Coordinates of C-alpha atoms in Angstrom, one line a residue:
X157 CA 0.0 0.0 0.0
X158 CA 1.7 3.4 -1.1
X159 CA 1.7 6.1 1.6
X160 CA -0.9 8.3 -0.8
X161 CA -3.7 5.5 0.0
X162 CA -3.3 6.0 3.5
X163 CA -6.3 9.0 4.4
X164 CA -5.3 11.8 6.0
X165 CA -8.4 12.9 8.1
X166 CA -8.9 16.7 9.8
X167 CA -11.0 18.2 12.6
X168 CA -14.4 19.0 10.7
X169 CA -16.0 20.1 13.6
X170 CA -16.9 20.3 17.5
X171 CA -20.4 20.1 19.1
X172 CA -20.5 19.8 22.4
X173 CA -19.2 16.6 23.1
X174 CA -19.0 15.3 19.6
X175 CA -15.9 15.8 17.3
X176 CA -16.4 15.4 13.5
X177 CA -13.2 14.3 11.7
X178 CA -13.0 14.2 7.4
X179 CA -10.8 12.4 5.4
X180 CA -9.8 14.2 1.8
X181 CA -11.5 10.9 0.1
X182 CA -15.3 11.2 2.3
X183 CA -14.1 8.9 5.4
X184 CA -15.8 9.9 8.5
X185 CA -15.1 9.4 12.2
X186 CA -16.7 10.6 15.1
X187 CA -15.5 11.2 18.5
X188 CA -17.9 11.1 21.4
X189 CA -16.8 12.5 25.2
X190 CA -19.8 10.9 27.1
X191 CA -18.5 10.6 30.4
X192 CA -15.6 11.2 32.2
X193 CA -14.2 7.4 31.6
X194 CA -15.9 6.3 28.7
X195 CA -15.3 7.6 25.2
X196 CA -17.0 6.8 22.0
X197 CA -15.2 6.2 18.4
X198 CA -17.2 5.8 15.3
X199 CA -15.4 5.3 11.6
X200 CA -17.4 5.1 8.7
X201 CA -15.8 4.3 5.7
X202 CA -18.5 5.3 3.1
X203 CA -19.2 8.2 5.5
X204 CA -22.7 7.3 7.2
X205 CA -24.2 5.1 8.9
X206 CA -25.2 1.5 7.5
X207 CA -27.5 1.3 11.1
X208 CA -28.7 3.7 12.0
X209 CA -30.3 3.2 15.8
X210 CA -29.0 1.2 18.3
X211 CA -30.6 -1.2 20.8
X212 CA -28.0 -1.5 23.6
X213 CA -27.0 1.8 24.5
X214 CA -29.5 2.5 27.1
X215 CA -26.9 4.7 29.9
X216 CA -29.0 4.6 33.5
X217 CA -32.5 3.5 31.6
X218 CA -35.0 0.7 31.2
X219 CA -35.5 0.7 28.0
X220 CA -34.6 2.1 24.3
X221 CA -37.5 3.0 21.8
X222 CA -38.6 -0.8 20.3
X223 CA -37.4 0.7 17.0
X224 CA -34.0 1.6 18.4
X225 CA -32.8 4.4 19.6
X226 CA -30.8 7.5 17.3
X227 CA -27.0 6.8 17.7
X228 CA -26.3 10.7 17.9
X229 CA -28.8 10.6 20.9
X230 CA -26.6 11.5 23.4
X231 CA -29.5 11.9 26.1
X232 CA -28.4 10.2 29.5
X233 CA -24.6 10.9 29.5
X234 CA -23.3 13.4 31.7
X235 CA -20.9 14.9 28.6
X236 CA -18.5 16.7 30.9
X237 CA -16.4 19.0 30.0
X238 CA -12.8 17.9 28.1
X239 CA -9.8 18.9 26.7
X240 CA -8.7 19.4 23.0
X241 CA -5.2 19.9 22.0
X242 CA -4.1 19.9 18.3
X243 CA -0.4 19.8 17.1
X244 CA 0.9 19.1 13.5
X245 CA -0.8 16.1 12.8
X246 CA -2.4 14.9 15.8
X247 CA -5.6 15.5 18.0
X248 CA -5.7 15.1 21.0
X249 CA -8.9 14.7 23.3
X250 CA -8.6 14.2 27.0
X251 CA -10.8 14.1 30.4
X252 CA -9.6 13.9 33.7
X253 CA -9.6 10.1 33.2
X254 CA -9.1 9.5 29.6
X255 CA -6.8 11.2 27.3
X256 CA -7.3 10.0 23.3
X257 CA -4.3 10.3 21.2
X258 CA -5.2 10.9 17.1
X259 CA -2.5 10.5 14.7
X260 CA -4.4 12.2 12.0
X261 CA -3.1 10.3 9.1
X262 CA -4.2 6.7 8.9
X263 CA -6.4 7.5 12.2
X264 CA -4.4 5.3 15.0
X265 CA -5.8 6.1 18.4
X266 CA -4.1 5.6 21.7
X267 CA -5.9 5.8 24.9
X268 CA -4.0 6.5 28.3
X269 CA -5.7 6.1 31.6
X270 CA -4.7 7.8 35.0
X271 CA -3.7 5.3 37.8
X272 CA -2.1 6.5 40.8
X273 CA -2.0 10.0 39.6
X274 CA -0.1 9.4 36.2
X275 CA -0.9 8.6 33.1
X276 CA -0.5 5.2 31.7
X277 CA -0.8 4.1 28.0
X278 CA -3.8 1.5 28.0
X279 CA -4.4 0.9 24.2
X280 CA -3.4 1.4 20.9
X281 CA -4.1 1.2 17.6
X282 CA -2.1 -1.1 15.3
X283 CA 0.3 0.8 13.8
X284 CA -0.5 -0.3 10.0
X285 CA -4.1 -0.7 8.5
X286 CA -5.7 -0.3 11.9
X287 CA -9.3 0.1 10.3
X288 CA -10.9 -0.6 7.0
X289 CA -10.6 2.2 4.3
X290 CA -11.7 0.5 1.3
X291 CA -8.5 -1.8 1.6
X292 CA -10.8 -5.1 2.2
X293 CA -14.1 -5.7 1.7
X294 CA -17.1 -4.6 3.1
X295 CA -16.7 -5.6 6.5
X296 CA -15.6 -3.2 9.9
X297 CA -12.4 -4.1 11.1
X298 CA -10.6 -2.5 14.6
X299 CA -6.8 -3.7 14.8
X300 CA -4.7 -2.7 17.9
X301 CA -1.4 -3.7 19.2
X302 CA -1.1 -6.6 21.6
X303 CA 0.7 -6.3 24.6
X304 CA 2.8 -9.5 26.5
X305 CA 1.2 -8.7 29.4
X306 CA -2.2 -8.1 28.7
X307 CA -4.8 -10.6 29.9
X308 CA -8.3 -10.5 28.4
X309 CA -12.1 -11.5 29.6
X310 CA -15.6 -11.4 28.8
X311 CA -17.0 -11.9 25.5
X312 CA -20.4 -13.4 27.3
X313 CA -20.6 -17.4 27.5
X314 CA -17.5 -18.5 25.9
X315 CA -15.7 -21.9 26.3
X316 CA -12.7 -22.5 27.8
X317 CA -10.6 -20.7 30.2
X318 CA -11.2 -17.1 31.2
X319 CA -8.6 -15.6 30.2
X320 CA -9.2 -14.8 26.8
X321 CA -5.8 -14.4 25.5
X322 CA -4.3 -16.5 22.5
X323 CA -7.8 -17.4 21.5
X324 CA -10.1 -16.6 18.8
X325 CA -13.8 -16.3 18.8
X326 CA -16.9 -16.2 16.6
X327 CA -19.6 -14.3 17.5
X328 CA -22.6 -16.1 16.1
X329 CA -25.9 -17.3 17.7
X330 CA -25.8 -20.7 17.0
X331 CA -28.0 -24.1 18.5
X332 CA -24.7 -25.9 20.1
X333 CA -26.6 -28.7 21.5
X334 CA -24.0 -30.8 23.6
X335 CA -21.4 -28.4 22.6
X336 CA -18.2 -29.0 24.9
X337 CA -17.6 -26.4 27.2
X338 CA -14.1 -26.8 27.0
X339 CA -13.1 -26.4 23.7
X340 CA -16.6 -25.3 21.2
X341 CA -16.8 -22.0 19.2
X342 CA -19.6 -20.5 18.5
X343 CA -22.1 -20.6 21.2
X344 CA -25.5 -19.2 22.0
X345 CA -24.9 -15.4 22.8
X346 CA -23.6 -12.2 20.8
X347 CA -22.1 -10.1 23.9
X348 CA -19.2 -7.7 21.7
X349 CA -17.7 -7.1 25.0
X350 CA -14.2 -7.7 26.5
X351 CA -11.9 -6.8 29.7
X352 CA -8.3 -5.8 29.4
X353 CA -5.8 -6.3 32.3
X354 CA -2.4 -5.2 32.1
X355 CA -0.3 -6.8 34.7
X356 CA 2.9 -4.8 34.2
X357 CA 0.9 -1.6 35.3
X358 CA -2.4 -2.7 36.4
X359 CA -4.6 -0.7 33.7
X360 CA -8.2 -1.9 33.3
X361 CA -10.1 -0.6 30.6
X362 CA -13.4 -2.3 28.5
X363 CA -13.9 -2.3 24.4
X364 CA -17.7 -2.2 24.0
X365 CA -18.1 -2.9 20.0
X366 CA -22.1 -1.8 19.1
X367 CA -23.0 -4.1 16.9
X368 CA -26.1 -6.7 15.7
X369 CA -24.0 -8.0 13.1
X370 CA -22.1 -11.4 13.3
X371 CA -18.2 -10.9 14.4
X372 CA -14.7 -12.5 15.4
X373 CA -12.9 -11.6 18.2
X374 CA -9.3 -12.5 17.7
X375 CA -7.2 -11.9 20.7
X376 CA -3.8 -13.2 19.9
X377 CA -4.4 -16.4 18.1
X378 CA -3.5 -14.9 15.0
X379 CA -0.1 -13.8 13.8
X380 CA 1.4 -11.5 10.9
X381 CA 4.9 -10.5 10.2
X382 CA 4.2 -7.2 8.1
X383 CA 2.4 -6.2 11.2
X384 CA 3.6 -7.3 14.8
X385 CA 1.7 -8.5 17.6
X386 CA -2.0 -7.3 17.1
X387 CA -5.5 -8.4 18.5
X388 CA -9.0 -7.3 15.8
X389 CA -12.4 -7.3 16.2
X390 CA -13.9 -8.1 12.6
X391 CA -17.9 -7.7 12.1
X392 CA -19.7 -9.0 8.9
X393 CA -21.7 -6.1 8.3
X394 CA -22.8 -2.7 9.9
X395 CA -20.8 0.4 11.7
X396 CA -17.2 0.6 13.6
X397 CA -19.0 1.7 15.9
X398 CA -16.8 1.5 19.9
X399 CA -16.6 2.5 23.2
X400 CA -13.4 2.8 25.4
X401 CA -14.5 2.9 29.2
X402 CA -12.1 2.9 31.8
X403 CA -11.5 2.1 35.2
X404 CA -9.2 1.7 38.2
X405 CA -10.1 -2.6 38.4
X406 CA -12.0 -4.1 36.1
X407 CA -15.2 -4.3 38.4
X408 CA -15.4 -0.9 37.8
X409 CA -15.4 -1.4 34.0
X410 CA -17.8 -3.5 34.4
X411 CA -20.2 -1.7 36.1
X412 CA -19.7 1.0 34.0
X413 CA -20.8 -0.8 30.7
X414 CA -24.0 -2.4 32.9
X415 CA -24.5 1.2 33.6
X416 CA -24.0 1.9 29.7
X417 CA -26.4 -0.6 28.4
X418 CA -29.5 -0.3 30.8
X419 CA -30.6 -1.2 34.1
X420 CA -30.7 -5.4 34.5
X421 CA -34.4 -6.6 34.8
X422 CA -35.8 -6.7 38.3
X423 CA -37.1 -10.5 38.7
X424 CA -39.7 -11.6 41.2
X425 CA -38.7 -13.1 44.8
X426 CA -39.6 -16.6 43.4
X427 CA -37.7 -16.7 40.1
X428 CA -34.2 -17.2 42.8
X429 CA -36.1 -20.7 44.1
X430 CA -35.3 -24.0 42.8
X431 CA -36.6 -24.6 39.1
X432 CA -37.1 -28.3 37.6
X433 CA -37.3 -29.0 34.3
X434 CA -37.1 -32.1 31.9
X435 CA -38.0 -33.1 28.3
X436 CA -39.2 -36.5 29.5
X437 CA -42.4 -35.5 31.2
X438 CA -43.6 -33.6 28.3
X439 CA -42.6 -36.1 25.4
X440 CA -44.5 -38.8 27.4
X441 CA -48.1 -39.7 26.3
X442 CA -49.8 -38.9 29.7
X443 CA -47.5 -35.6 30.4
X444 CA -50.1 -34.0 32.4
X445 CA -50.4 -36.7 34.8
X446 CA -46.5 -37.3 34.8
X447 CA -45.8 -33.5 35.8
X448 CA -48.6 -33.9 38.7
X449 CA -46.6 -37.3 39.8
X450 CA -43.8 -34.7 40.3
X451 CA -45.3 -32.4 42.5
X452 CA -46.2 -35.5 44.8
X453 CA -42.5 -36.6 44.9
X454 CA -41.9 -33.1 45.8
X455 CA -43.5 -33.5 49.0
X456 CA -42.8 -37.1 49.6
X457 CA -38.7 -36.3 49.3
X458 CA -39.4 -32.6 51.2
X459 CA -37.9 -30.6 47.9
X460 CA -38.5 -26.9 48.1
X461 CA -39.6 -25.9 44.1
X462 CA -40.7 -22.1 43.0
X463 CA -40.9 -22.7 39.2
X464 CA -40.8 -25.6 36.2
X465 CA -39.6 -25.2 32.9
X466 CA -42.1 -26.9 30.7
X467 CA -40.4 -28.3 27.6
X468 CA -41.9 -27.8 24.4
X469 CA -43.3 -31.4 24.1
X470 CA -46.5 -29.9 25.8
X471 CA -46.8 -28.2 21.6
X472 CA -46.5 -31.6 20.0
X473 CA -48.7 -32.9 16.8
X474 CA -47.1 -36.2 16.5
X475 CA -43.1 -35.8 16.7
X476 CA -43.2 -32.4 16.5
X477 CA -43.3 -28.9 18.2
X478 CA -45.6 -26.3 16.9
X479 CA -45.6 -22.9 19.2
X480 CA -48.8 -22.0 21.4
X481 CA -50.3 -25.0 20.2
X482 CA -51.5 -27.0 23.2
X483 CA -51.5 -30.7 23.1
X484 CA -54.8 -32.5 24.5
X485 CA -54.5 -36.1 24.3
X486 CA -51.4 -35.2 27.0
X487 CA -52.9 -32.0 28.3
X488 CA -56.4 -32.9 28.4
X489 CA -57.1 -30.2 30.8
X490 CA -54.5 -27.3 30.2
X491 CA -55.9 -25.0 33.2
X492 CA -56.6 -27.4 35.2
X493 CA -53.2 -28.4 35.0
X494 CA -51.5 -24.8 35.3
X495 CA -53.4 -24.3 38.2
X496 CA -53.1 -27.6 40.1
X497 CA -49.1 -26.4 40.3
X498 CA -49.9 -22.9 41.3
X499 CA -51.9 -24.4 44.0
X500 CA -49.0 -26.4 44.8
X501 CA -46.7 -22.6 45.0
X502 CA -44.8 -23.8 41.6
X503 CA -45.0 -20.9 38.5
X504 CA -44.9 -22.6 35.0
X505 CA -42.4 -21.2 32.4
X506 CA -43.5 -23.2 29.3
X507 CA -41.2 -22.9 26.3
X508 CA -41.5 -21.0 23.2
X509 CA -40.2 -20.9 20.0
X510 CA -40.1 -18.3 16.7
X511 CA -40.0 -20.2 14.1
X512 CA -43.4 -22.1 12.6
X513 CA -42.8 -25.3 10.9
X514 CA -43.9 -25.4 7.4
X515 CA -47.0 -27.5 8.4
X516 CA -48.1 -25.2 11.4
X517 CA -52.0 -24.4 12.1
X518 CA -51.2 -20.8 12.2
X519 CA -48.7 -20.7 9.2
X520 CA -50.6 -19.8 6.5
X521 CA -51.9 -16.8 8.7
X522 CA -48.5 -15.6 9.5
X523 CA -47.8 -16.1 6.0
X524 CA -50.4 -13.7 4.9
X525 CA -50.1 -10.9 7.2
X526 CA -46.5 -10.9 6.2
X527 CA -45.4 -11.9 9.9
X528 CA -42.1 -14.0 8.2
X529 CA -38.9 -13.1 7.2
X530 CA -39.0 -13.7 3.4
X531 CA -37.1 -14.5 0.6
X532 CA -36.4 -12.0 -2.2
X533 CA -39.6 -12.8 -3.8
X534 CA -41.8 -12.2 -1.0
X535 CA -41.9 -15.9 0.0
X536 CA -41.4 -17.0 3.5
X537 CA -37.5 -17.8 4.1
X538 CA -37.1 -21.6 5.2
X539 CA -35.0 -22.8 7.8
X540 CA -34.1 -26.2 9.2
X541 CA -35.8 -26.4 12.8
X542 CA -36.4 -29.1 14.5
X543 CA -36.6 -32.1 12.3
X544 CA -38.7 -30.1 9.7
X545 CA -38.3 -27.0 7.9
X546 CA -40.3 -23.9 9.0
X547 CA -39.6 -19.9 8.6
X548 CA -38.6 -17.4 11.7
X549 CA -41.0 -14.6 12.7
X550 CA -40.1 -11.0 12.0
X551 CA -39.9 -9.2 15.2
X552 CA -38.8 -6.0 13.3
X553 CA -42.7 -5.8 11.9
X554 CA -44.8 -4.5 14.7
X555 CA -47.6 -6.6 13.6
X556 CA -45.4 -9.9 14.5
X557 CA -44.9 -8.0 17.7
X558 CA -48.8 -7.6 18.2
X559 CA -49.3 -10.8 17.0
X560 CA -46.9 -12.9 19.2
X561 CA -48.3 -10.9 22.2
X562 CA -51.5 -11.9 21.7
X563 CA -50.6 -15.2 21.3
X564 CA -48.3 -15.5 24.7
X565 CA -51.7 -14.3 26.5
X566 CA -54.1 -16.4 24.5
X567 CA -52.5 -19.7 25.1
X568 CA -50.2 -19.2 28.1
X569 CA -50.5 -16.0 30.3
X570 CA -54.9 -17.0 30.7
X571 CA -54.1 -20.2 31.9
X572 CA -52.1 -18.8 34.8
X573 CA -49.2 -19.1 33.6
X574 CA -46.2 -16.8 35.8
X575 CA -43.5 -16.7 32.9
X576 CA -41.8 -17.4 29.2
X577 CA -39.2 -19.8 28.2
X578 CA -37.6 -18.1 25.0
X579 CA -35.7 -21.2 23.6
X580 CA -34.5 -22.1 20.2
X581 CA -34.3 -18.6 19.1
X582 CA -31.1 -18.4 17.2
X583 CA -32.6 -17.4 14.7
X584 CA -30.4 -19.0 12.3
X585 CA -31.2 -17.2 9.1
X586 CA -27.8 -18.2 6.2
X587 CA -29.7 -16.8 3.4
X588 CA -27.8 -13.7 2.5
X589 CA -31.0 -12.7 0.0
X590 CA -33.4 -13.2 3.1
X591 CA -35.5 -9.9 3.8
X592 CA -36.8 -8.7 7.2
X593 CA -39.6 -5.5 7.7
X594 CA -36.6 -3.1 9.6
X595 CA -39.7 -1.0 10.6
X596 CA -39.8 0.3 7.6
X597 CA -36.2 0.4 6.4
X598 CA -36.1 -3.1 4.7
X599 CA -32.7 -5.0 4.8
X600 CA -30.9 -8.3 4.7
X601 CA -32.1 -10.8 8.0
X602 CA -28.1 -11.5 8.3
X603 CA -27.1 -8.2 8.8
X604 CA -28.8 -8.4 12.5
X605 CA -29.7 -12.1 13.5
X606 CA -29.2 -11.4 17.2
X607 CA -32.0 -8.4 17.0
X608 CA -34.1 -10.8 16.1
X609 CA -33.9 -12.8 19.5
X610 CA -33.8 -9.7 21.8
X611 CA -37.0 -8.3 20.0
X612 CA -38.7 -11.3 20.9
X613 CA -38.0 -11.6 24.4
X614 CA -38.7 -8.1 24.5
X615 CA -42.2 -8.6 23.0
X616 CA -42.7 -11.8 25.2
X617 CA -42.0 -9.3 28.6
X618 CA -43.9 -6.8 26.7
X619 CA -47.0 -9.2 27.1
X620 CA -46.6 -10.3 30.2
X621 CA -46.7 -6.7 31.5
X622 CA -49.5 -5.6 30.0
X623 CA -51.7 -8.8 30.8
X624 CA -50.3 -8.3 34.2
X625 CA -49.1 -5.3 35.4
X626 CA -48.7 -5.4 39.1
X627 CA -46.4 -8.5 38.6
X628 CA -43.1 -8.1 38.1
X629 CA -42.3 -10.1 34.8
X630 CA -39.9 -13.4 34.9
X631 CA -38.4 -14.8 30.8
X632 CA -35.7 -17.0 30.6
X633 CA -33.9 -17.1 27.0
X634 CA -31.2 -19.5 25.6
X635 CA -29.8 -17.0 23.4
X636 CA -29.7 -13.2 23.0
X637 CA -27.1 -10.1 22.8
X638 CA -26.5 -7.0 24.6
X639 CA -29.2 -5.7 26.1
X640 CA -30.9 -8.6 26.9
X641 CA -30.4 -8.3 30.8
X642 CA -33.3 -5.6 30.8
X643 CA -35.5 -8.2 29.8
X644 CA -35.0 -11.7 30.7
X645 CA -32.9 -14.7 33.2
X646 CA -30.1 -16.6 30.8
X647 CA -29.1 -20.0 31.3
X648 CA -26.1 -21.5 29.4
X649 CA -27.8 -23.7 27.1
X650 CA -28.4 -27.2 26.2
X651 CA -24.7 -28.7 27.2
X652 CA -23.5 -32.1 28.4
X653 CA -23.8 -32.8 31.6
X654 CA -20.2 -33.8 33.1
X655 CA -17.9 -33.1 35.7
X656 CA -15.6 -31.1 33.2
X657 CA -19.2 -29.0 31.5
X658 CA -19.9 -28.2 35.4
X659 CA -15.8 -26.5 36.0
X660 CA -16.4 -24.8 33.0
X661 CA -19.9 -23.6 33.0
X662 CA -18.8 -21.9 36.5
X663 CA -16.5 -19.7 34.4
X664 CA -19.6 -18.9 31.8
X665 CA -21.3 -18.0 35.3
X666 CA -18.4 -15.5 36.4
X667 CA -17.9 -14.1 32.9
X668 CA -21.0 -14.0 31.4
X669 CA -22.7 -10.0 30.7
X670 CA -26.1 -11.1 32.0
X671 CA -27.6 -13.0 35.1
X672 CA -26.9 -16.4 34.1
X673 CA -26.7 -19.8 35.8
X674 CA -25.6 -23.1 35.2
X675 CA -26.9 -26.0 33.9
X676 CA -26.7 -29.1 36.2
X677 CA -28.6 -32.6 36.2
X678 CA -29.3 -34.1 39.3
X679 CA -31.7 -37.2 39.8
X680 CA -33.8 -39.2 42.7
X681 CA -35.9 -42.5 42.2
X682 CA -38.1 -41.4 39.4
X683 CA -37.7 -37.7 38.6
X684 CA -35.1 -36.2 36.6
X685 CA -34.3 -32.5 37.5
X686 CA -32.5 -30.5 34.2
X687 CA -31.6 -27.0 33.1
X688 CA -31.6 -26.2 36.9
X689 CA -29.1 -23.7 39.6
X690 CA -26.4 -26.4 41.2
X691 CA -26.3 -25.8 44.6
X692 CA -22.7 -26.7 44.5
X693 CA -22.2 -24.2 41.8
X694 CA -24.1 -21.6 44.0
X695 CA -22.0 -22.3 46.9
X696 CA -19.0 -21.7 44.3
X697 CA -19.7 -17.9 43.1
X698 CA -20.8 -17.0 46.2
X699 CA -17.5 -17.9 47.7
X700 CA -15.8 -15.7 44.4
X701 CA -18.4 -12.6 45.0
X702 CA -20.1 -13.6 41.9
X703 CA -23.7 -13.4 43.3

């Protein structure tokens, strides 16, 4: 690459806490002072935005607007006041926590950090191709320089150890069953969120990377010689879009970005009680009077229960799940049955899927209110799931929205049922062609898979708050991305149960971005207890301030 390609970018403008920097060839960057210790970069290549809105950023709130909220809404942050220096070349942007560090050509950042009264060089840019101008393809691409000493965590439910360093991730929502937590990549959650420690000088700062769009993480795995030691954050499509937050540990970082991306969901006193669950009660052929057998046992072995999961085989026609459909030769009396375990002080959480299978009763109606993400041609995209093929709902159409709330009250919430299980919703969409609504702003379903999942757990919560309002709402989800904590209870999906899953689900527990517990199977004559809190790991993260 000859120096001449390289852009050479210059201070556009400043309002208020916003900087507006130009390249000669249309490049744009942004930076954002939003707090004292956190700082915002956006680069945009073709000069705007490719999204828009933004459904994490949420600083202090409940909520963002269901359509996103404006990412040049800078309502919630403090925006203090900051210094700007400009020499020869360079910008320089600084708080009384954060100073930023612009070489103006090619646009490498540094970030230093004050810790113990001095500053401390936390971060940098690579020093050669650090971002994408055209060089590529259409992808966003961060590089910075890796350190020796630099330990990194987070990334939501990963495998494997939790430091992060010499490994490479994928970001993609993906059904893992019986994945090993050990060694398998991807897994069920999009959290673009990561930890550095540097040991030499104990510096803690967080790299929040905003985006819906699947991405690789690669902290040191990979290696270059035209370039030195590096670590990248790579996203298939959508904005550079980042935020630099520091802190004096790394707790503070981290409460910091929980601060960032809204207020986690307050659960009701029960939802912290011992939950069973298992798909053999529901896949047997008198379910409703297996499930009653277990509240008997209950008593009989003296074990305290607040909730059950209800697997999906409670939906069955033949071998099959099918969504809010109820099955009556093994529920013949759905109430009666809801009721006989709320009698017994045991919420239901019965499971729930998006997708419709190509032969479900309510397809052809979702079909033609154009509820479905579709193929090019208007057709409903199809997707394996579950032993059949079927087509996801579009939860960027508020009449999917509308129509799945209606539906969790119609065959759940008037029962008496207390809660969602939100399961299977990868939303697994590898059509490139496929087409979702975008509230109005029609694009490509794999540009933003994970919005799919947190827009329906926000539309199942949504339901359950309006049908009952002076309850506090309980959701559980398998997968989801930032942003999800306002909503709903994670678990760390559908694993194999082993000595060596339990060790390393502990981890998922301590590094995981949202209120999540592990998966444990324990059994006594007769029952069998699944996707359940082990007391044993409990006892674990309390003794590591986890919980």
């Amino acid at each position: 690459m000859s120096l001449a390609s390289v852009p050479n970018f210059q201070l556009l403008d400043q309002a208020g806490s916003r900087l507006t920097l130009q390249s000669t060839d249309g490049h744009l960057a942004y930076i954002f002072v939003l707090e004292e210790d956190i700082l915002r970069v956006v680069v945009l290549a073709n000069g705007k935005f490719n999204f828009p809105r933004t459904w994490a950023i949420a600083p202090g709130c409940e909520d963002v607007p269901i359509e996103g909220r404006d990412r040049l809404d800078l309502d919630g942050f403090a925006l203090p006041a900051f210094e700007v220096r400009k020499e020869p070349g360079l910008l320089q942007v600084a708080t009384s926590v954060v100073r930023l560090t612009i070489k103006l050509e090619g646009l490498y950042c540094q970030w230093e950090t004050i810790q113990r009264g001095q500053w401390h060089v936390a971060a940098s840019d690579r020093a050669t191709q650090s971002y994408n101008f055209g060089w590529w393809d259409e992808r966003v691409y961060h590089y910075l320089k890796r350190e020796s000493d630099e330990m990194y965590f987070g990334l939501g439910e990963r495998a494997g150890a939790t430091n992060r360093a010499g490994q490479s991730y994928r970001m993609v929502n993906i059904d893992a069953m019986g994945y090993n937590a050990r060694t398998t990549d991807p897994l069920y959650k999009h959290i673009p969120f990561y930890l550095t420690w540097k040991k030499n000088n104990h510096v803690a700062f967080g790299l929040f990377y905003d985006t819906v769009a699947d991405c690789t993480f690669d902290l040191g795995r990979e290696l270059d010689n035209y370039h030195g030691y590096y670590r990248y954050f790579v996203a298939d499509y959508g904005d550079l879009d980042y935020f630099f937050i520091a802190g004096a540990t790394l707790a503070d970082v981290v409460r910091r970005y929980t601060w960032l991306t809204g207020r986690p969901a307050f659960l009701p006193k029960w939802s912290l009680g011992y939950s069973g669950s298992t798909m053999t009660y529901t896949d047997s052929p008198d379910a409703q009077q297996r499930l009653n057998e277990f509240l008997i046992r209950c008593e009989e072995y003296d074990i305290l229960c607040d909730s059950f999961h209800l697997s999906s085989g409670y939906t069955s026609i033949g071998a099959k799940r099918y969504v809010f459909n109820w099955d009556r030769t093994k529920f013949p009396d759905p109430q009666g049955f809801v009721q006989n375990y709320l009698d017994h002080g045991i919420r239901l959480c019965p499971n729930i899927k998006p997708c419709l299978l190509r032969d479900h009763p309510r397809f052809a109606e979702a079909e033609a209110k154009g509820l479905l993400i579709r193929d090019e041609d208007g057709k409903p995209t199809m997707v394996q799931f579950w032993d059949e093929v079927g087509a996801y709902l579009d939860f960027t159409n508020p009449n999917t929205v509308d129509w799945w709330k209606a539906a969790v009250v119609e065959s759940l919430l008037k029962y008496g049922v207390a809660g969602t299980w939100n399961d299977n919703n990868e939303f697994e969409v590898w059509n490139t062609k496929a087409r979702i609504y975008g509230f109005g702003n029609p694009r490509r379903a794999v540009e933003c898979k994970p919005l799919q999942t947190l827009l329906m757990m926000r539309a199942s919560r949504e339901a359950q708050r309006e049908f009952v309002p002076a309850n506090r709402p309980f959701l559980v989800t398998r997968s989801g991305t930032v942003g999800m904590h306002r909503y709903v209870q994670t678990w760390s999906g559908d694993n194999y149960t082993s000595w060596e899953t339990l060790r390393y689900n502990i981890f998922f527990c301590a590094g995981s971005n949202s209120a999540s517990f592990c998966r444990a199977s324990a059994s006594i004559p007769g029952m069998t207890i699944n996707r359940s809190t082990s007391r044993g790991c409990i006892r674990k993260l309390r003794r590591t301030s986890v919980i």
